[in-house]
Amino acid sequence: MAMGGINGEQSNTLLFCTILGFAAISWLLWKFLLSPPAPTGASPSSSTATAGGTSSARTGGAGASSSSTSAARTSSIRGTAAISKKDSEVAPFSFGRSRRPPHLVAPEGWERTKSSDLSGCLVQGVVPFRSTPAAAYEARLKEESAASDDAASAAGEGEKSPPADPIVVNRRERARVFARMFSAGSGGGRPPNRGANIVASIKHAELSCAKLQKALFLLGTYYNLFLLVDGSGASTACGDDKEVKEFVNEMRSELLNQGLDGSDPSGGYKLNAQIVPPHRIAFSSTSKGRVAFVRQLHGTELVVDFDEDVTKELERFGFRVLVYPKDGGGGESSALGNYLIP
């Protein structure tokens, strides 16, 4: 009887310890793997400003001068796509937690209701065009132009003719690009709808070409643009991982003009990270790499490339491919830029 009682107590103790251990392991799994991250503290007003407004300037006091109002509007416009360093940092033990893409502009009111889950803002894992700063970029340029004109009038610089509407000007220029892309000689067809995912391949030696910058600006403010830089022939493309990474970063910096604002005073066009985020500029030194990129990107509606082999390979899988002449450039002149903007 005594031995039976001792064995029973040991069994109960072992069962109790097993339950405690299981509970502790379950709590650790929930705490570090399954629980959603704490809200970052971003206020709804910041989300609204990011979505493309200058609400801070519009709600200024009635006694504020026009120059201070214009300055506030300009600073708000230039900061629409800024993401705070705190929000972009990756916290430790972030496995299983959602992270906010740096170029995502969440719909108004989303952060108040679903601040810890932004998966509903994505389409097949890709941030849609309507939720990127590029969607409202031209509207912000128009507001900035109007703010500069108001500041000039307030400074007493005299009456000037109203500035051209950048939305109308870009629409006219974009129509000319589309006429080249979708003419009968290029295969015809209807342009993809606004916001569609398109991939364009360019050569690494042509990134600073003015015509290429203009063509990509017009495409990037109308479509969800992904860029593939062909690094074939570059000596750094065959280096070690560190050299290749530095080369890719230099290409991205050159193509995005080191963060300069969109249009320059001379009427030219400049890309920046609001139009094409840096992580959407990929590098490949082979045609197989470009094919693999397109196939892994969901929802690609148009591919613009210069290689016949890439075209044949992608068309086998049902992709729509537009081929442009690979020999249309020279030096820093871009083959794609010269093709779309003769």
Coordinates of C-alpha atoms in Angstrom, one line a residue:
M1 CA 0.0 0.0 0.0
A2 CA 2.8 2.4 0.9
M3 CA 4.6 1.7 -2.4
G4 CA 1.4 2.3 -4.3
G5 CA 0.9 5.6 -2.6
I6 CA 4.4 6.8 -3.4
N7 CA 4.1 5.8 -7.1
G8 CA 0.8 7.7 -7.3
E9 CA 2.3 10.9 -5.8
Q10 CA 5.2 10.6 -8.3
S11 CA 2.8 10.2 -11.2
N12 CA 0.8 13.2 -10.1
T13 CA 4.0 15.3 -9.7
L14 CA 5.2 14.3 -13.1
L15 CA 1.8 15.1 -14.7
F16 CA 1.8 18.5 -13.0
C17 CA 5.3 19.3 -14.2
T18 CA 4.4 18.2 -17.7
I19 CA 1.4 20.6 -17.8
L20 CA 3.5 23.5 -16.5
G21 CA 6.2 22.9 -19.1
F22 CA 3.6 22.7 -21.9
A23 CA 2.0 25.9 -20.7
A24 CA 5.4 27.7 -20.6
I25 CA 6.3 26.5 -24.1
S26 CA 2.9 27.6 -25.4
W27 CA 3.3 31.1 -23.9
L28 CA 6.8 31.5 -25.4
L29 CA 5.6 30.5 -28.9
W30 CA 2.7 32.9 -28.7
K31 CA 4.8 35.7 -27.3
F32 CA 7.6 35.6 -29.8
L33 CA 6.2 34.0 -32.9
L34 CA 2.4 34.3 -33.2
S35 CA 1.5 37.6 -31.4
P36 CA 1.0 40.7 -33.6
P37 CA 3.4 43.6 -33.1
A38 CA 2.5 46.5 -30.9
P39 CA 1.2 49.6 -32.8
T40 CA 4.0 51.8 -33.9
G41 CA 2.3 54.9 -32.6
A42 CA 1.6 56.5 -36.0
S43 CA -1.3 58.8 -35.8
P44 CA -4.2 58.7 -38.3
S45 CA -3.3 62.3 -39.3
S46 CA 0.2 61.1 -40.5
S47 CA -1.5 58.4 -42.6
T48 CA -3.8 61.0 -44.1
A49 CA -0.9 63.3 -44.9
T50 CA 1.0 60.5 -46.5
A51 CA -2.0 59.6 -48.7
G52 CA -1.4 62.7 -50.7
G53 CA -2.6 65.8 -49.0
T54 CA -1.4 69.0 -47.6
S55 CA -4.0 69.0 -44.8
S56 CA -1.6 70.6 -42.3
A57 CA -1.3 73.6 -44.6
R58 CA -5.0 73.8 -45.2
T59 CA -5.9 73.8 -41.5
G60 CA -3.5 76.7 -40.6
G61 CA -4.7 79.7 -38.7
A62 CA -6.5 82.4 -40.4
G63 CA -3.9 85.0 -39.4
A64 CA -1.0 83.1 -40.9
S65 CA 0.7 84.8 -43.8
S66 CA 0.6 83.4 -47.4
S67 CA 4.3 82.8 -47.4
S68 CA 4.2 80.7 -44.3
T69 CA 1.2 78.8 -45.7
S70 CA 3.1 78.1 -48.9
A71 CA 6.1 76.9 -47.0
A72 CA 4.0 74.6 -44.9
R73 CA 2.3 73.2 -48.0
T74 CA 5.6 72.7 -49.8
S75 CA 7.2 70.9 -46.8
S76 CA 4.1 68.7 -46.5
I77 CA 4.2 67.8 -50.2
R78 CA 7.9 66.9 -50.1
G79 CA 7.4 64.8 -47.0
T80 CA 4.5 62.7 -48.2
A81 CA 6.5 59.5 -48.7
A82 CA 8.8 59.9 -45.7
I83 CA 8.7 57.0 -43.3
S84 CA 10.2 57.5 -39.9
K85 CA 13.3 55.6 -38.9
K86 CA 11.4 54.1 -35.9
D87 CA 8.7 52.7 -38.1
S88 CA 11.2 51.2 -40.6
E89 CA 13.3 49.5 -38.0
V90 CA 12.9 45.7 -37.7
A91 CA 12.3 44.7 -34.1
P92 CA 13.9 41.5 -32.7
F93 CA 11.8 38.4 -32.5
S94 CA 9.7 39.6 -35.5
F95 CA 9.1 36.1 -36.9
G96 CA 5.5 35.7 -37.9
R97 CA 4.8 39.4 -37.5
S98 CA 3.7 41.7 -40.3
R99 CA 6.0 44.5 -41.4
R100 CA 4.9 47.6 -43.2
P101 CA 6.4 48.0 -46.7
P102 CA 8.3 51.4 -46.8
H103 CA 6.4 52.6 -49.9
L104 CA 2.9 51.6 -48.7
V105 CA 0.3 54.3 -48.3
A106 CA -2.5 52.7 -46.3
P107 CA -6.1 53.7 -47.1
E108 CA -7.5 56.4 -44.8
G109 CA -8.8 54.9 -41.5
W110 CA -6.9 51.6 -42.0
E111 CA -4.4 52.2 -39.2
R112 CA -7.2 52.9 -36.7
T113 CA -8.9 49.6 -37.4
K114 CA -6.2 47.2 -38.5
S115 CA -2.9 48.8 -37.5
S116 CA -1.3 45.4 -36.9
D117 CA -2.3 43.7 -40.1
L118 CA -1.6 45.3 -43.5
S119 CA -1.9 42.2 -45.6
G120 CA -5.3 43.4 -46.8
C121 CA -3.5 46.3 -48.6
L122 CA -1.6 43.9 -50.8
V123 CA -2.6 42.2 -54.0
Q124 CA -0.9 38.8 -54.4
G125 CA 1.9 40.0 -52.1
V126 CA 2.5 43.2 -54.1
V127 CA 1.6 46.7 -53.0
P128 CA -0.9 48.0 -55.6
F129 CA -0.3 51.2 -57.5
R130 CA -3.2 52.9 -55.7
S131 CA -1.4 52.4 -52.4
T132 CA 1.9 53.9 -53.4
P133 CA 3.2 57.5 -53.4
A134 CA 3.5 57.3 -57.2
A135 CA -0.3 57.2 -57.7
A136 CA -0.7 60.8 -56.4
Y137 CA 2.7 62.1 -57.4
E138 CA 1.5 64.3 -60.2
A139 CA -1.2 65.7 -58.0
R140 CA 1.4 66.7 -55.5
L141 CA 3.5 68.3 -58.2
K142 CA 0.5 70.3 -59.2
E143 CA -0.1 71.5 -55.6
E144 CA 3.6 72.3 -55.2
S145 CA 3.5 74.4 -58.4
A146 CA 0.5 76.2 -57.1
A147 CA 2.1 76.9 -53.8
S148 CA 5.2 78.3 -55.5
D149 CA 3.0 80.5 -57.6
D150 CA 1.2 81.8 -54.6
A151 CA 4.4 82.5 -52.8
A152 CA 5.7 84.5 -55.8
S153 CA 2.5 86.5 -56.0
A154 CA 2.7 87.3 -52.3
A155 CA 6.3 88.4 -52.7
G156 CA 5.1 91.0 -55.2
E157 CA 6.9 89.6 -58.2
G158 CA 4.1 90.8 -60.5
E159 CA 1.4 89.0 -62.5
K160 CA 2.6 86.0 -64.4
S161 CA 0.9 83.6 -66.7
P162 CA -0.5 80.6 -64.9
P163 CA 1.9 77.6 -64.9
A164 CA 1.0 74.7 -67.1
D165 CA -0.9 71.9 -65.3
P166 CA 1.7 69.1 -64.9
I167 CA -1.1 66.5 -65.0
V168 CA -2.3 67.7 -68.4
V169 CA 1.3 68.0 -69.8
N170 CA 2.2 64.5 -68.6
R171 CA -1.0 63.0 -70.0
R172 CA -0.1 64.5 -73.4
E173 CA 3.5 63.2 -73.3
R174 CA 2.4 59.8 -72.0
A175 CA -0.1 59.5 -74.9
R176 CA 2.9 59.9 -77.3
V177 CA 4.8 57.2 -75.5
F178 CA 1.8 54.9 -75.7
A179 CA 1.4 55.6 -79.4
R180 CA 5.0 54.3 -79.9
M181 CA 4.5 51.3 -77.6
F182 CA 1.2 50.1 -78.9
S183 CA 1.3 51.1 -82.5
A184 CA 0.6 48.5 -85.2
G185 CA 4.4 48.3 -85.9
S186 CA 5.0 47.3 -82.3
G187 CA 2.4 44.6 -82.2
G188 CA -0.6 46.8 -81.5
G189 CA -3.0 46.0 -78.8
R190 CA -4.6 48.0 -76.0
P191 CA -2.4 49.6 -73.3
P192 CA -2.8 47.9 -69.8
N193 CA -5.1 49.7 -67.4
R194 CA -3.7 52.3 -65.0
G195 CA -2.0 50.7 -62.1
A196 CA -1.1 47.5 -63.9
N197 CA 2.2 45.7 -63.0
I198 CA 4.8 46.2 -65.8
V199 CA 8.5 45.2 -66.0
A200 CA 11.0 47.1 -68.1
S201 CA 14.6 46.0 -68.8
I202 CA 17.3 48.6 -69.3
K203 CA 21.1 48.5 -69.7
H204 CA 23.4 49.5 -66.9
A205 CA 25.3 52.1 -69.0
E206 CA 22.2 54.1 -69.9
L207 CA 20.7 55.0 -66.6
S208 CA 21.4 58.8 -66.7
C209 CA 19.9 59.3 -70.2
A210 CA 17.4 62.1 -70.2
K211 CA 15.0 60.4 -72.6
L212 CA 15.1 57.2 -70.5
Q213 CA 14.4 59.2 -67.3
K214 CA 11.4 60.9 -69.0
A215 CA 10.0 57.6 -70.3
L216 CA 10.3 55.9 -67.0
F217 CA 8.9 58.9 -65.2
L218 CA 5.8 58.8 -67.4
L219 CA 5.4 55.0 -67.0
G220 CA 6.1 55.0 -63.3
T221 CA 3.4 57.6 -62.5
Y222 CA 0.8 55.6 -64.4
Y223 CA 1.8 52.0 -63.8
N224 CA 3.2 49.8 -61.0
L225 CA 6.7 49.9 -62.5
F226 CA 9.5 47.3 -61.8
L227 CA 12.9 47.8 -63.4
L228 CA 15.4 45.1 -64.4
V229 CA 18.9 46.5 -65.0
D230 CA 21.0 44.3 -67.4
G231 CA 24.5 44.1 -66.0
S232 CA 26.0 41.9 -68.8
G233 CA 29.4 43.3 -69.8
A234 CA 30.0 45.0 -66.5
S235 CA 33.2 43.9 -64.9
T236 CA 31.7 44.2 -61.4
A237 CA 28.9 41.8 -62.2
C238 CA 31.4 38.9 -61.9
G239 CA 32.9 40.1 -58.6
D240 CA 32.3 38.9 -55.1
D241 CA 29.0 39.5 -53.2
K242 CA 30.3 42.8 -51.6
E243 CA 31.3 44.3 -55.0
V244 CA 28.0 43.3 -56.6
K245 CA 26.0 44.7 -53.8
E246 CA 27.9 48.0 -54.0
F247 CA 27.4 48.1 -57.8
V248 CA 23.7 47.5 -57.4
N249 CA 23.4 50.3 -54.8
E250 CA 25.3 52.7 -57.1
M251 CA 23.0 51.9 -60.0
R252 CA 19.9 52.5 -57.9
S253 CA 21.3 55.8 -56.7
E254 CA 22.2 56.9 -60.2
L255 CA 18.8 55.9 -61.7
L256 CA 16.9 57.6 -58.8
N257 CA 19.1 60.7 -59.0
Q258 CA 20.1 60.4 -55.4
G259 CA 16.7 61.4 -54.1
L260 CA 16.3 64.6 -56.1
D261 CA 12.7 65.8 -56.6
G262 CA 10.8 64.8 -59.7
S263 CA 10.8 67.5 -62.4
D264 CA 13.7 69.9 -62.8
P265 CA 13.3 73.7 -63.6
S266 CA 14.3 73.1 -67.2
G267 CA 11.2 71.0 -67.8
G268 CA 13.0 67.7 -67.7
Y269 CA 11.9 64.6 -65.8
K270 CA 13.8 62.9 -63.0
L271 CA 13.0 59.7 -61.3
N272 CA 13.1 59.4 -57.5
A273 CA 12.2 56.8 -54.8
Q274 CA 8.6 58.0 -54.6
I275 CA 8.0 56.9 -58.2
V276 CA 10.1 53.8 -58.2
P277 CA 11.1 52.5 -54.8
P278 CA 14.8 51.3 -54.7
H279 CA 13.8 47.7 -54.0
R280 CA 11.8 47.5 -57.2
I281 CA 15.1 48.0 -59.2
A282 CA 16.6 44.6 -59.6
F283 CA 19.9 43.6 -61.2
S284 CA 20.6 40.6 -63.5
S285 CA 23.5 39.8 -65.7
T286 CA 21.8 37.0 -67.7
S287 CA 18.6 36.7 -69.7
K288 CA 17.6 33.7 -67.6
G289 CA 17.6 35.9 -64.5
R290 CA 15.2 38.4 -66.1
V291 CA 12.9 35.5 -67.2
A292 CA 12.9 34.1 -63.6
F293 CA 12.1 37.6 -62.1
V294 CA 9.1 38.1 -64.4
R295 CA 7.7 34.6 -63.7
Q296 CA 7.9 35.0 -60.0
L297 CA 6.2 38.4 -60.0
H298 CA 2.4 37.9 -59.8
G299 CA 0.1 39.8 -62.0
T300 CA 2.6 41.1 -64.6
E301 CA 0.6 42.5 -67.5
L302 CA 3.4 43.8 -69.7
V303 CA 7.1 43.2 -70.1
V304 CA 9.4 45.6 -72.1
D305 CA 12.6 44.0 -73.1
F306 CA 15.3 44.1 -75.8
D307 CA 16.2 40.4 -76.0
E308 CA 14.5 38.1 -78.4
D309 CA 15.4 35.0 -76.3
V310 CA 13.6 36.6 -73.3
T311 CA 10.6 37.4 -75.4
K312 CA 10.3 33.8 -76.7
E313 CA 10.7 32.3 -73.3
L314 CA 8.1 34.6 -71.6
E315 CA 5.6 34.3 -74.4
R316 CA 5.7 30.5 -73.9
F317 CA 4.2 31.2 -70.5
G318 CA 1.6 33.6 -71.7
F319 CA 3.2 36.9 -70.9
R320 CA 2.7 39.9 -73.1
V321 CA 6.1 41.2 -74.2
L322 CA 7.1 44.4 -76.1
V323 CA 10.5 44.2 -77.8
Y324 CA 12.5 47.3 -78.5
P325 CA 15.7 47.5 -80.6
K326 CA 18.7 46.8 -78.5
D327 CA 21.0 48.8 -80.8
G328 CA 19.1 52.0 -80.5
G329 CA 21.5 53.6 -78.0
G330 CA 25.2 54.3 -77.8
G331 CA 27.4 55.6 -75.0
E332 CA 25.0 57.0 -72.4
S333 CA 22.2 57.3 -74.9
S334 CA 19.4 54.8 -74.0
A335 CA 18.0 52.4 -76.5
L336 CA 14.6 52.3 -74.7
G337 CA 14.6 56.1 -74.3
N338 CA 15.3 56.7 -78.0
Y339 CA 12.6 54.1 -78.9
L340 CA 9.9 55.6 -76.8
I341 CA 10.9 59.3 -77.3
P342 CA 12.4 59.7 -80.7

